[in-house]
Tab-separated table of C-alpha atoms and ligand atoms in Angstrom:
chain	number	residue	atom	x	y	z
A	1	UNK	CA	4.134	-10.999	26.964
A	2	UNK	CA	5.240	-9.809	23.536
A	3	UNK	CA	4.170	-11.861	20.478
A	4	UNK	CA	6.629	-14.592	19.481
A	5	UNK	CA	7.564	-15.024	15.817
A	6	UNK	CA	7.972	-18.710	15.067
A	7	UNK	CA	11.194	-19.884	13.413
A	8	UNK	CA	9.212	-21.284	10.487
A	9	UNK	CA	7.367	-18.046	9.897
A	10	UNK	CA	10.500	-15.951	10.170
A	11	UNK	CA	12.343	-18.230	7.756
A	12	UNK	CA	9.487	-17.813	5.247
A	13	UNK	CA	9.268	-14.059	5.654
A	14	UNK	CA	13.017	-13.549	5.397
A	15	UNK	CA	12.837	-14.718	1.799
A	16	UNK	CA	16.154	-14.698	-0.054
A	17	UNK	CA	18.131	-13.032	2.709
A	18	UNK	CA	21.660	-14.059	1.705
A	19	UNK	CA	23.856	-11.448	0.094
A	20	UNK	CA	27.512	-10.927	-0.765
A	21	UNK	CA	28.111	-10.104	2.937
A	22	UNK	CA	28.969	-12.810	5.428
A	23	UNK	CA	25.941	-14.831	6.443
A	24	UNK	CA	25.528	-13.357	9.935
A	25	UNK	CA	25.675	-9.769	8.618
A	26	UNK	CA	23.275	-10.579	5.771
A	27	UNK	CA	20.834	-12.093	8.269
A	28	UNK	CA	21.121	-9.114	10.634
A	29	UNK	CA	20.662	-6.718	7.680
A	30	UNK	CA	17.514	-8.461	6.559
A	31	UNK	CA	15.928	-8.532	10.032
A	32	UNK	CA	16.785	-4.849	10.464
A	33	UNK	CA	15.248	-3.774	7.143
A	34	UNK	CA	12.117	-5.813	7.893
A	35	UNK	CA	11.811	-4.078	11.255
A	36	UNK	CA	12.377	-0.672	9.693
A	37	UNK	CA	9.800	-1.118	6.936
A	38	UNK	CA	7.190	-2.622	9.236
A	39	UNK	CA	7.246	-6.265	8.108
A	40	UNK	CA	8.386	-7.227	11.621
A	41	UNK	CA	6.789	-5.435	14.539
A	42	UNK	CA	8.790	-3.684	17.195
A	43	UNK	CA	8.191	-5.527	20.463
A	44	UNK	CA	7.895	-9.004	18.941
A	45	UNK	CA	10.204	-11.795	20.084
A	46	UNK	CA	12.592	-13.555	17.725
A	47	UNK	CA	12.792	-17.350	17.830
A	48	UNK	CA	15.448	-19.084	19.904
A	49	UNK	CA	18.803	-19.279	18.131
A	50	UNK	CA	18.688	-23.058	17.867
A	51	UNK	CA	15.251	-23.090	16.267
A	52	UNK	CA	16.076	-20.403	13.753
A	53	UNK	CA	19.356	-22.043	12.791
A	54	UNK	CA	17.465	-25.272	12.088
A	55	UNK	CA	14.768	-23.488	10.064
A	56	UNK	CA	17.338	-21.575	8.001
A	57	UNK	CA	19.764	-24.480	7.796
A	58	UNK	CA	22.677	-22.370	8.990
A	59	UNK	CA	24.952	-22.895	11.961
A	60	UNK	CA	23.848	-21.735	15.369
A	61	UNK	CA	26.977	-19.536	15.473
A	62	UNK	CA	25.660	-17.621	12.439
A	63	UNK	CA	22.318	-16.905	14.124
A	64	UNK	CA	24.023	-16.040	17.431
A	65	UNK	CA	26.370	-13.624	15.643
A	66	UNK	CA	23.441	-12.040	13.742
A	67	UNK	CA	21.535	-11.548	17.012
A	68	UNK	CA	24.691	-10.108	18.637
A	69	UNK	CA	25.047	-7.691	15.718
A	70	UNK	CA	21.416	-6.564	16.077
A	71	UNK	CA	21.929	-6.148	19.840
A	72	UNK	CA	24.996	-4.034	19.238
A	73	UNK	CA	23.017	-1.822	16.847
A	74	UNK	CA	20.242	-1.622	19.501
A	75	UNK	CA	17.629	-3.338	17.336
A	76	UNK	CA	17.381	-6.293	19.705
A	77	UNK	CA	17.288	-6.592	23.454
A	78	UNK	CA	17.779	-9.919	25.164
A	79	UNK	CA	16.789	-10.734	28.704
A	80	UNK	CA	17.684	-14.116	30.103
A	81	UNK	CA	14.586	-16.266	30.284
A	82	UNK	CA	12.363	-14.090	28.097
A	83	UNK	CA	14.149	-14.255	24.772
A	84	UNK	CA	15.231	-11.613	22.289
A	85	UNK	CA	12.847	-8.758	21.604
A	86	UNK	CA	12.980	-6.568	18.507
A	87	UNK	CA	13.119	-2.882	19.264
A	88	UNK	CA	13.601	0.309	17.352
A	89	UNK	CA	16.503	2.314	18.745
A	90	UNK	CA	15.501	5.049	21.226
A	91	UNK	CA	12.199	3.400	21.992
A	92	UNK	CA	10.459	4.353	18.724
A	93	UNK	CA	7.351	2.345	17.866
A	94	UNK	CA	5.885	1.366	14.506
A	95	UNK	CA	7.531	2.260	11.215
A	96	UNK	CA	10.784	4.172	11.673
A	97	UNK	CA	10.529	7.871	10.876
A	98	UNK	CA	12.925	9.054	8.232
A	99	UNK	CA	16.254	10.179	9.691
A	100	UNK	CA	16.999	13.857	9.114
A	101	UNK	CA	19.916	13.094	6.842
A	102	UNK	CA	17.705	11.252	4.309
A	103	UNK	CA	16.983	13.775	1.593
A	104	UNK	CA	14.542	11.836	-0.502
A	105	UNK	CA	11.590	9.838	0.683
A	106	UNK	CA	10.431	7.537	-2.113
A	107	UNK	CA	8.407	5.447	0.331
A	108	UNK	CA	5.272	7.424	-0.516
A	109	UNK	CA	3.504	7.345	-3.849
A	110	UNK	CA	1.491	10.552	-3.457
A	111	UNK	CA	1.546	14.046	-4.911
A	112	UNK	CA	1.777	17.513	-3.453
A	113	UNK	CA	-1.495	19.368	-2.858
A	114	UNK	CA	-3.824	20.403	-5.681
A	115	UNK	CA	-3.366	24.116	-6.348
A	116	UNK	CA	-7.032	24.842	-5.571
A	117	UNK	CA	-6.667	23.648	-1.988
A	118	UNK	CA	-6.304	27.080	-0.327
A	119	UNK	CA	-9.511	28.217	-2.070
A	120	UNK	CA	-11.276	25.077	-0.818
A	121	UNK	CA	-10.249	25.859	2.776
A	122	UNK	CA	-11.281	29.477	2.312
A	123	UNK	CA	-14.732	28.270	1.275
A	124	UNK	CA	-14.788	25.912	4.289
A	125	UNK	CA	-13.988	28.715	6.743
A	126	UNK	CA	-16.700	30.880	5.201
A	127	UNK	CA	-19.243	28.082	5.604
A	128	UNK	CA	-18.192	27.093	9.098
A	129	UNK	CA	-20.412	29.540	11.056
A	130	UNK	CA	-23.450	27.666	9.701
A	131	UNK	CA	-22.279	24.532	11.483
A	132	UNK	CA	-21.150	25.818	14.862
A	133	UNK	CA	-24.483	25.461	16.616
A	134	UNK	CA	-24.228	21.660	16.793
A	135	UNK	CA	-21.631	19.766	18.824
A	136	UNK	CA	-19.505	18.849	15.820
A	137	UNK	CA	-19.201	15.071	16.306
A	138	UNK	CA	-20.053	13.870	12.821
A	139	UNK	CA	-20.002	10.080	12.494
A	140	UNK	CA	-21.783	9.732	9.173
A	141	UNK	CA	-20.571	12.755	7.243
A	142	UNK	CA	-22.232	16.036	6.283
A	143	UNK	CA	-25.331	15.457	4.136
A	144	UNK	CA	-23.967	17.909	1.527
A	145	UNK	CA	-20.684	15.993	1.262
A	146	UNK	CA	-22.454	12.641	1.090
A	147	UNK	CA	-24.615	14.060	-1.696
A	148	UNK	CA	-21.494	15.271	-3.533
A	149	UNK	CA	-19.871	11.811	-3.260
A	150	UNK	CA	-23.126	10.154	-4.385
A	151	UNK	CA	-23.251	12.444	-7.441
A	152	UNK	CA	-19.615	11.611	-8.156
A	153	UNK	CA	-20.661	7.925	-8.530
A	154	UNK	CA	-23.929	8.616	-10.343
A	155	UNK	CA	-21.982	10.673	-12.897
A	156	UNK	CA	-19.792	7.621	-13.529
A	157	UNK	CA	-22.797	5.409	-14.216
A	158	UNK	CA	-23.247	3.979	-10.709
A	159	UNK	CA	-26.537	5.348	-9.391
A	160	UNK	CA	-25.951	6.282	-5.738
A	161	UNK	CA	-27.962	8.070	-3.053
A	162	UNK	CA	-26.434	10.021	-0.127
A	163	UNK	CA	-27.603	7.379	2.383
A	164	UNK	CA	-25.312	4.875	0.622
A	165	UNK	CA	-22.277	6.977	1.584
A	166	UNK	CA	-20.328	7.138	4.845
A	167	UNK	CA	-17.568	9.743	5.151
A	168	UNK	CA	-14.335	8.516	6.770
A	169	UNK	CA	-10.874	9.755	7.725
A	170	UNK	CA	-9.385	8.639	4.419
A	171	UNK	CA	-9.507	5.298	2.611
A	172	UNK	CA	-7.250	3.568	5.133
A	173	UNK	CA	-9.756	4.273	7.883
A	174	UNK	CA	-12.547	3.089	5.574
A	175	UNK	CA	-10.684	-0.195	5.041
A	176	UNK	CA	-10.092	-0.760	8.775
A	177	UNK	CA	-13.717	-0.021	9.554
A	178	UNK	CA	-14.917	-2.389	6.819
A	179	UNK	CA	-12.568	-5.149	7.928
A	180	UNK	CA	-14.028	-4.895	11.432
A	181	UNK	CA	-17.531	-4.936	9.974
A	182	UNK	CA	-17.313	-7.644	7.305
A	183	UNK	CA	-14.633	-9.975	8.563
A	184	UNK	CA	-14.811	-12.432	11.490
A	185	UNK	CA	-11.780	-14.198	12.990
A	186	UNK	CA	-10.852	-17.438	11.272
A	187	UNK	CA	-12.205	-16.396	7.884
A	188	UNK	CA	-10.148	-15.791	4.772
A	189	UNK	CA	-9.528	-12.631	2.779
A	190	UNK	CA	-8.614	-12.603	-0.910
A	191	UNK	CA	-5.952	-10.048	-1.836
A	192	UNK	CA	-4.099	-9.076	-4.960
A	193	UNK	CA	-0.449	-10.043	-4.829
A	194	UNK	CA	1.368	-7.611	-4.738
A	195	UNK	CA	-0.960	-5.207	-2.960
A	196	UNK	CA	-1.106	-2.011	-0.919
A	197	UNK	CA	1.017	-2.725	2.221
A	198	UNK	CA	-1.280	-1.111	4.783
A	199	UNK	CA	-4.117	-3.313	3.575
A	200	UNK	CA	-1.931	-6.328	4.428
A	201	UNK	CA	-1.250	-4.734	7.847
A	202	UNK	CA	-4.967	-4.230	8.466
A	203	UNK	CA	-5.872	-7.794	7.514
A	204	UNK	CA	-2.970	-9.319	9.459
A	205	UNK	CA	-3.885	-7.284	12.539
A	206	UNK	CA	-7.387	-8.768	12.286
A	207	UNK	CA	-5.756	-12.228	12.231
A	208	UNK	CA	-6.962	-13.052	8.701
A	209	UNK	CA	-5.689	-15.857	6.550
A	210	UNK	CA	-4.816	-14.282	3.226
A	211	UNK	CA	-5.313	-15.787	-0.228
A	212	UNK	CA	-3.122	-14.271	-2.922
A	213	UNK	CA	-4.322	-13.613	-6.475
A	214	UNK	CA	-1.280	-12.756	-8.619
A	215	UNK	CA	-1.103	-9.422	-10.482
A	216	UNK	CA	1.732	-8.335	-12.740
A	217	UNK	CA	2.535	-4.989	-14.333
A	218	UNK	CA	2.651	-6.567	-17.793
A	219	UNK	CA	-0.182	-9.104	-17.647
A	220	UNK	CA	-2.586	-7.770	-15.011
A	221	UNK	CA	-4.654	-10.147	-12.870
A	222	UNK	CA	-4.536	-13.920	-12.883
A	223	UNK	CA	-8.328	-14.035	-13.002
A	224	UNK	CA	-8.485	-17.836	-13.271
A	225	UNK	CA	-6.500	-18.139	-10.047
A	226	UNK	CA	-8.762	-15.561	-8.357
A	227	UNK	CA	-11.855	-17.487	-9.424
A	228	UNK	CA	-10.382	-20.739	-8.188
A	229	UNK	CA	-9.507	-19.191	-4.801
A	230	UNK	CA	-13.011	-17.781	-4.381
A	231	UNK	CA	-14.656	-21.091	-5.328
A	232	UNK	CA	-12.353	-23.334	-3.349
A	233	UNK	CA	-11.584	-21.297	-0.232
A	234	UNK	CA	-14.738	-19.159	0.121
A	235	UNK	CA	-13.107	-15.972	1.451
A	236	UNK	CA	-15.590	-13.753	3.311
A	237	UNK	CA	-13.931	-10.661	1.884
A	238	UNK	CA	-11.796	-9.691	-1.095
A	239	UNK	CA	-9.751	-6.522	-1.552
A	240	UNK	CA	-9.168	-5.229	-5.089
A	241	UNK	CA	-7.859	-2.119	-6.841
A	242	UNK	CA	-9.123	-2.499	-10.426
A	243	UNK	CA	-7.934	0.965	-11.500
A	244	UNK	CA	-4.189	1.682	-11.567
A	245	UNK	CA	-3.458	-0.942	-8.962
A	246	UNK	CA	-0.917	-0.003	-6.288
A	247	UNK	CA	1.923	-0.944	-6.872
A	248	UNK	CA	1.719	-2.432	-10.404
A	249	UNK	CA	-0.304	0.353	-12.102
A	250	UNK	CA	-2.386	-2.341	-13.873
A	251	UNK	CA	-6.071	-1.834	-14.744
A	252	UNK	CA	-8.603	-4.646	-14.843
A	253	UNK	CA	-10.533	-5.150	-18.094
A	254	UNK	CA	-14.292	-4.652	-18.112
A	255	UNK	CA	-15.099	-8.331	-18.723
A	256	UNK	CA	-12.873	-9.413	-15.855
A	257	UNK	CA	-14.536	-6.876	-13.557
A	258	UNK	CA	-17.902	-8.349	-14.406
A	259	UNK	CA	-16.754	-11.962	-14.145
A	260	UNK	CA	-15.178	-11.524	-10.695
A	261	UNK	CA	-18.018	-9.342	-9.391
A	262	UNK	CA	-20.659	-11.918	-10.357
A	263	UNK	CA	-18.710	-14.898	-9.066
A	264	UNK	CA	-18.006	-13.205	-5.717
A	265	UNK	CA	-21.703	-12.323	-5.332
A	266	UNK	CA	-22.690	-15.942	-6.065
A	267	UNK	CA	-20.148	-17.393	-3.650
A	268	UNK	CA	-20.880	-14.958	-0.804
A	269	UNK	CA	-17.580	-13.044	-0.924
A	270	UNK	CA	-17.911	-9.316	-0.238
A	271	UNK	CA	-15.524	-7.491	-2.533
A	272	UNK	CA	-14.090	-4.245	-1.204
A	273	UNK	CA	-13.006	-2.205	-4.210
A	274	UNK	CA	-10.468	0.474	-3.372
A	275	UNK	CA	-10.791	3.403	-5.785
A	276	UNK	CA	-8.217	5.625	-4.073
A	277	UNK	CA	-6.139	5.517	-7.251
A	278	UNK	CA	-9.059	5.404	-9.729
A	279	UNK	CA	-8.721	9.004	-10.950
A	280	UNK	CA	-5.001	8.835	-11.651
A	281	UNK	CA	-5.474	8.272	-15.367
A	282	UNK	CA	-2.695	9.300	-17.748
A	283	UNK	CA	-3.938	7.906	-21.042
A	284	UNK	CA	-6.232	4.963	-20.348
A	285	UNK	CA	-9.696	6.540	-20.453
A	286	UNK	CA	-12.691	5.883	-18.197
A	287	UNK	CA	-13.832	2.371	-17.243
A	288	UNK	CA	-17.006	1.549	-15.309
A	289	UNK	CA	-16.724	1.284	-11.510
A	290	UNK	CA	-16.678	-2.414	-10.599
A	291	UNK	CA	-19.748	-1.964	-8.380
A	292	UNK	CA	-21.995	-1.530	-11.466
A	293	UNK	CA	-21.765	-5.319	-11.856
A	294	UNK	CA	-22.971	-6.290	-8.389
A	295	UNK	CA	-24.745	-4.535	-5.557
A	296	UNK	CA	-22.800	-6.670	-3.071
A	297	UNK	CA	-19.628	-4.730	-3.880
A	298	UNK	CA	-18.476	-2.137	-1.366
A	299	UNK	CA	-16.428	0.724	-2.782
A	300	UNK	CA	-14.008	2.900	-0.878
A	301	UNK	CA	-12.586	6.159	-2.148
A	302	UNK	CA	-10.519	9.105	-1.039
A	303	UNK	CA	-9.435	12.598	-1.968
A	304	UNK	CA	-5.934	11.714	-0.753
A	305	UNK	CA	-4.307	11.192	-4.143
A	306	UNK	CA	-6.440	13.508	-6.226
A	307	UNK	CA	-6.472	16.553	-3.910
A	308	UNK	CA	-4.095	16.026	-0.992
A	309	UNK	CA	-3.159	13.356	1.559
A	310	UNK	CA	-3.280	15.985	4.307
A	311	UNK	CA	-7.008	16.401	3.823
A	312	UNK	CA	-7.742	12.960	5.357
A	313	UNK	CA	-11.136	12.612	3.707
A	314	UNK	CA	-12.380	9.339	2.290
A	315	UNK	CA	-15.608	7.363	2.132
A	316	UNK	CA	-17.399	4.061	1.909
A	317	UNK	CA	-20.109	3.480	-0.698
A	318	UNK	CA	-22.219	0.475	0.158
A	319	UNK	CA	-25.654	-0.766	1.141
A	320	UNK	CA	-27.525	1.085	3.873
A	321	UNK	CA	-27.467	-2.042	6.007
A	322	UNK	CA	-23.685	-2.415	5.763
A	323	UNK	CA	-23.169	1.275	6.543
A	324	UNK	CA	-25.405	0.992	9.611
A	325	UNK	CA	-23.235	-1.878	10.866
A	326	UNK	CA	-20.033	0.077	10.125
A	327	UNK	CA	-21.439	3.067	12.017
A	328	UNK	CA	-22.008	0.875	15.063
A	329	UNK	CA	-18.336	-0.170	14.976
A	330	UNK	CA	-16.976	3.320	14.395
A	331	UNK	CA	-16.940	4.828	17.930
A	332	UNK	CA	-14.373	2.248	19.062
A	333	UNK	CA	-11.966	3.771	16.513
A	334	UNK	CA	-12.824	7.475	16.298
A	335	UNK	CA	-15.669	9.885	16.908
A	336	UNK	CA	-16.229	11.398	13.510
A	337	UNK	CA	-14.760	13.369	10.625
A	338	UNK	CA	-13.586	16.990	11.052
A	339	UNK	CA	-16.024	19.524	9.647
A	340	UNK	CA	-13.622	21.988	8.046
A	341	UNK	CA	-12.079	19.235	5.922
A	342	UNK	CA	-15.525	17.984	4.940
A	343	UNK	CA	-16.564	21.475	3.850
A	344	UNK	CA	-13.352	21.874	1.855
A	345	UNK	CA	-14.085	18.497	0.223
A	346	UNK	CA	-17.530	19.638	-0.946
A	347	UNK	CA	-15.765	22.431	-2.812
A	348	UNK	CA	-13.058	20.104	-4.146
A	349	UNK	CA	-15.444	17.465	-5.470
A	350	UNK	CA	-16.980	20.123	-7.736
A	351	UNK	CA	-13.518	20.384	-9.294
A	352	UNK	CA	-12.975	16.651	-9.794
A	353	UNK	CA	-12.420	16.974	-13.527
A	354	UNK	CA	-9.953	19.797	-13.148
A	355	UNK	CA	-8.042	17.989	-10.401
A	356	UNK	CA	-7.899	14.819	-12.514
A	357	UNK	CA	-6.672	16.758	-15.566
A	358	UNK	CA	-3.921	18.406	-13.474
A	359	UNK	CA	-2.864	15.110	-11.947
A	360	UNK	CA	-2.839	13.479	-15.355
A	361	UNK	CA	-0.418	16.115	-16.663
A	362	UNK	CA	1.866	15.880	-13.620
A	363	UNK	CA	1.845	12.091	-13.578
A	364	UNK	CA	2.615	11.867	-17.288
A	365	UNK	CA	5.577	14.237	-16.884
A	366	UNK	CA	6.865	12.332	-13.831
A	367	UNK	CA	6.399	8.910	-15.416
A	368	UNK	CA	8.060	9.823	-18.698
A	369	UNK	CA	10.985	11.501	-16.968
A	370	UNK	CA	11.583	8.593	-14.593
A	371	UNK	CA	11.341	6.042	-17.411
A	372	UNK	CA	13.910	8.000	-19.451
A	373	UNK	CA	16.278	8.232	-16.473
A	374	UNK	CA	15.954	4.509	-15.815
A	375	UNK	CA	16.555	3.628	-19.463
A	376	UNK	CA	19.703	5.714	-19.279
A	377	UNK	CA	21.078	4.390	-16.001
A	378	UNK	CA	19.562	0.907	-15.726
A	379	UNK	CA	19.275	-0.142	-19.393
A	380	UNK	CA	19.114	-3.792	-18.322
A	381	UNK	CA	15.752	-3.296	-16.557
A	382	UNK	CA	12.639	-4.121	-18.498
A	383	UNK	CA	10.453	-1.263	-17.260
A	384	UNK	CA	6.710	-1.710	-17.865
A	385	UNK	CA	5.052	1.641	-18.541
A	386	UNK	CA	1.657	1.981	-16.818
A	387	UNK	CA	-1.068	4.165	-18.357
A	388	UNK	CA	-1.942	5.698	-14.987
A	389	UNK	CA	-1.252	5.440	-11.267
A	390	UNK	CA	1.696	6.737	-9.326
A	391	UNK	CA	4.548	4.295	-9.636
A	392	UNK	CA	6.603	1.881	-11.666
A	393	UNK	CA	6.791	-1.709	-10.475
A	394	UNK	CA	10.113	-2.978	-11.669
A	395	UNK	CA	11.415	-6.511	-11.793
A	396	UNK	CA	15.132	-5.933	-11.247
A	397	UNK	CA	15.705	-9.656	-11.968
A	398	UNK	CA	18.921	-9.875	-9.955
A	399	UNK	CA	19.004	-7.187	-7.280
A	400	UNK	CA	17.693	-7.815	-3.777
A	401	UNK	CA	15.419	-4.884	-3.077
A	402	UNK	CA	15.815	-5.285	0.713
A	403	UNK	CA	19.588	-4.985	0.329
A	404	UNK	CA	19.087	-2.109	-2.094
A	405	UNK	CA	16.751	-0.308	0.349
A	406	UNK	CA	19.405	-0.591	3.067
A	407	UNK	CA	22.211	0.776	0.940
A	408	UNK	CA	19.910	3.446	-0.520
A	409	UNK	CA	19.366	4.721	3.030
A	410	UNK	CA	23.100	5.212	3.287
A	411	UNK	CA	22.848	7.262	0.061
A	412	UNK	CA	20.095	9.479	1.483
A	413	UNK	CA	17.177	7.767	-0.287
A	414	UNK	CA	14.314	5.936	1.434
A	415	UNK	CA	12.728	3.108	-0.591
A	416	UNK	CA	10.180	0.415	0.154
A	417	UNK	CA	11.544	-3.063	-0.573
A	418	UNK	CA	9.380	-5.264	-2.812
A	419	UNK	CA	8.437	-7.802	-0.097
A	420	UNK	CA	6.540	-5.095	1.796
A	421	UNK	CA	3.904	-5.429	-0.953
A	422	UNK	CA	3.510	-9.170	-0.593
A	423	UNK	CA	3.385	-12.179	1.669
A	424	UNK	CA	6.123	-14.394	2.986
A	425	UNK	CA	9.108	-12.718	1.405
A	426	UNK	CA	7.709	-12.580	-2.147
A	427	UNK	CA	8.861	-9.832	-4.568
A	428	UNK	CA	12.410	-9.628	-3.255
A	429	UNK	CA	13.595	-8.692	-6.741
A	430	UNK	CA	10.919	-6.051	-7.261
A	431	UNK	CA	11.070	-2.367	-6.581
A	432	UNK	CA	8.295	0.231	-6.517
A	433	UNK	CA	9.491	3.602	-7.737
A	434	UNK	CA	6.964	6.430	-7.434
A	435	UNK	CA	6.921	9.101	-10.141
A	436	UNK	CA	4.954	11.632	-8.087
A	437	UNK	CA	8.072	13.717	-7.407
A	438	UNK	CA	9.613	16.739	-9.101
A	439	UNK	CA	12.165	16.185	-11.880
A	440	UNK	CA	15.137	17.159	-9.740
A	441	UNK	CA	14.021	14.769	-7.018
A	442	UNK	CA	13.494	11.923	-9.483
A	443	UNK	CA	16.867	12.565	-11.021
A	444	UNK	CA	18.602	12.674	-7.620
A	445	UNK	CA	16.715	9.539	-6.610
A	446	UNK	CA	17.929	7.605	-9.654
A	447	UNK	CA	21.516	8.723	-8.964
A	448	UNK	CA	21.215	7.534	-5.345
A	449	UNK	CA	19.735	4.277	-6.599
A	450	UNK	CA	22.649	3.815	-8.960
A	451	UNK	CA	25.200	4.331	-6.178
A	452	UNK	CA	23.224	1.994	-3.925
A	453	UNK	CA	22.986	-0.715	-6.588
A	454	UNK	CA	26.788	-0.586	-6.998
A	455	UNK	CA	27.371	-0.912	-3.296
A	456	UNK	CA	25.093	-3.942	-2.864
A	457	UNK	CA	27.543	-5.730	-5.063
A	458	UNK	CA	25.247	-7.300	-7.627
A	459	UNK	CA	25.992	-6.166	-11.139
A	460	UNK	CA	22.573	-5.609	-12.608
A	461	UNK	CA	22.276	-8.060	-15.443
A	462	UNK	CA	19.484	-9.445	-17.549
A	463	UNK	CA	20.316	-13.013	-16.588
A	464	UNK	CA	17.098	-14.777	-15.636
A	465	UNK	CA	17.012	-16.585	-12.324
A	466	UNK	CA	18.045	-20.191	-12.735
A	467	UNK	CA	15.866	-22.952	-11.393
A	468	UNK	CA	17.820	-25.106	-8.940
A	469	UNK	CA	17.562	-28.692	-10.160
B	1	PLP	C1	-4.514	1.880	-2.735
B	1	PLP	C2	-4.568	2.794	-1.566
B	1	PLP	N1	-5.576	2.690	-0.710
B	1	PLP	C3	-5.665	3.501	0.361
B	1	PLP	C4	-4.700	4.439	0.622
B	1	PLP	C5	-4.850	5.308	1.827
B	1	PLP	O1	-5.602	6.410	1.483
B	1	PLP	P1	-5.935	7.583	2.488
B	1	PLP	O2	-4.782	8.518	2.500
B	1	PLP	O3	-7.173	8.179	1.943
B	1	PLP	O4	-6.176	6.959	3.831
B	1	PLP	C6	-3.622	4.575	-0.244
B	1	PLP	C7	-2.578	5.569	0.019
B	1	PLP	O5	-1.435	5.382	-0.265
B	1	PLP	C8	-3.546	3.724	-1.366
B	1	PLP	O6	-2.530	3.796	-2.231
């Protein structure tokens, strides 16, 4: 039997779903965009019409018409007696692939490959004969690569030995493996809010109850709230991105790193620090890795943003005991990391400084260009300018980003709506715009965004939201 979404949960997750369209179309639109961007899973069952109409305080006719609309568009199939099941047209599963006609995919904040990549693969192919005499299943990572990752931390002031490093298939894999290793059902996980969407997916799939510590592009972390959540709710795990947080671009101050690290260690919360974005500095300068403040911190990293996403090489840096437990869990997921990519990564890590300098230049150019375009075309938006990272996190104040994402698709632009970065429909007025694209693409993207914002009907204005009293 497919999982049932309760009416209460759906009502919460829908957030501010109403738009200028009639209520049934607005409701159908919102369910569709949530299915497309992965907030609702294909195969799950929607609540009965009567229950949803009560939870949303709309007429049953509205819900019935919304369901009928979704059925007509083939996003819903209803079988008498077993309810209405969400489905992607043509039997697709998971997040919808981009239709051919969409020219611009702004759903990914990631850059094209580092120019030294072909040389790294050349080196890997030259080295490969030395490795062909063993069977090639490498669960822990090549000793030479683990040594290179360890040096990468030691150079940043965090003394590390190769046996404190486990090589993974990217940081996402590292996070899944750690969640399986650290977290047990029923426990809580502290997250930043907003956060990286696939971390939410991983934690939700594990059945975790999530505690949200607010982060904003302008003010950074609400550390007091984070401390209170750790003290009061004793999460077993916390997930943080102190450097150029995705999506806000914020960086955590050194004192706050130390304060949170020490508190978490005292209270028994294992902090997983994701450094995937840590080298994407434009003009901030180096800060110490959070793990220097506590040896209970587990760090994950990746070459995905610095070198190339297609490399699929990441790692976990943690205690030997934790890594041994992670290794025991690994075979259920995969049977090791490809050797050619590991060899290429040994070469690439020697060029860390060069890669970071190149990225810094590209990111600065992309950021400054996108900010200028937005000032020109959306002067009413108060755009916070991050000093690193890959994206702008914009409070549009009045525009629904789910509605905008839908109409942007019609304009050939794929966007991720703000609520994908949060829980229960939060961030509906926020938009993440990556600046990792070429000028022409950024410029075309802003034009598409402008057309889309006109067709969603809301005139962008600086009017703050009014409290309803
Ligand atoms: C914060 C963060 N963590 C992890 C990942 C996934 O990294 P990888 O490609 O190494 O799996 C990403 C990629 O977007 C990311 O932004």
